[in-house]
Amino acid sequence: MRLNHKEINAIKTCLKEIDPHAEVYLFGSRTDDHAKGGDIDLIIISEKMGLEEKLRFQGAVKQQIGDQKIDVILTTQESSQKDPFISHQLSKACKL
């Protein structure tokens, strides 16, 4: 996984402030230690968060780790199991 401790802590702390029960998973190229570059791709499973909270989360994380591209897929537990793309990504993702 190509995130440092500061980045991981920022993601987890910012998410906990918005929804303490949410789960966050890293997927995509940042899960491959041998790949280079890439944005931070996250799947957040939350029963509470909407678009406003998602944008607030992204802004808060960027304030702490700097201006990096952060892509967030926001879903619920039920929706994540029904969506083939999300299910596939979660099967390979790293829970933070």
XYZ file of C-alpha atoms in Angstrom:
96
model
C 0.000 0.000 0.000
C 1.456 3.338 -1.051
C 0.104 5.673 1.616
C 2.238 6.958 4.446
C 1.133 7.091 8.093
C 0.243 10.787 7.855
C -2.058 10.154 4.886
C -3.720 7.144 6.512
C -4.261 8.987 9.789
C -5.673 12.031 7.992
C -8.151 9.890 6.054
C -9.281 7.972 9.133
C -9.497 11.049 11.380
C -11.426 13.155 8.872
C -13.864 10.324 8.222
C -14.389 9.622 11.915
C -15.336 13.281 12.479
C -18.075 13.021 9.838
C -19.297 9.459 10.429
C -17.654 7.421 13.196
C -19.343 4.242 11.914
C -18.169 4.534 8.296
C -15.608 2.170 6.786
C -12.984 3.297 4.296
C -11.095 1.180 1.765
C -8.173 2.063 -0.484
C -8.359 0.591 -3.990
C -6.690 1.122 -7.340
C -3.030 1.734 -8.111
C -2.146 2.870 -4.585
C -2.670 -0.681 -3.318
C 0.229 -1.842 -5.529
C 3.622 -1.210 -3.913
C 5.348 -1.519 -7.295
C 3.189 0.969 -9.208
C 4.072 4.639 -9.477
C 1.962 7.761 -9.163
C -1.770 7.564 -9.088
C -4.503 9.321 -7.244
C -5.933 8.166 -3.931
C -8.992 6.021 -4.696
C -11.282 5.405 -1.735
C -14.534 3.571 -1.192
C -16.456 4.803 1.830
C -19.274 2.661 3.163
C -21.616 4.859 5.173
C -25.295 4.843 5.983
C -25.118 8.539 6.930
C -22.975 10.418 4.430
C -24.250 12.249 1.367
C -22.653 14.490 -1.257
C -22.123 17.395 1.150
C -20.309 15.189 3.672
C -18.255 13.576 0.904
C -17.050 16.980 -0.309
C -16.337 18.098 3.255
C -14.316 14.908 3.819
C -12.259 15.417 0.641
C -11.539 19.041 1.558
C -10.503 18.147 5.103
C -8.145 15.405 3.915
C -6.549 17.720 1.338
C -5.969 20.327 4.050
C -3.998 17.784 6.055
C -2.026 15.982 3.339
C -1.750 18.591 0.614
C -3.335 18.967 -2.771
C -3.544 15.412 -4.061
C -6.245 13.977 -6.287
C -8.643 12.028 -4.088
C -11.444 10.058 -5.732
C -14.186 8.879 -3.393
C -16.923 6.380 -4.135
C -19.607 6.736 -1.500
C -21.907 3.771 -0.962
C -23.980 1.973 1.637
C -23.421 -1.579 2.837
C -26.416 -2.836 0.863
C -25.511 -0.969 -2.330
C -21.889 -2.096 -2.166
C -23.005 -5.726 -2.304
C -25.315 -5.140 -5.273
C -22.891 -3.119 -7.410
C -20.527 -5.439 -9.353
C -17.813 -2.781 -9.750
C -17.753 -1.890 -6.058
C -17.917 -5.554 -4.988
C -14.972 -6.374 -7.239
C -12.895 -3.433 -5.999
C -13.656 -4.223 -2.356
C -12.426 -7.789 -2.863
C -8.952 -6.398 -3.669
C -9.023 -3.252 -1.515
C -7.132 -2.450 1.687
C -9.268 -1.444 4.656
C -7.836 1.595 6.389
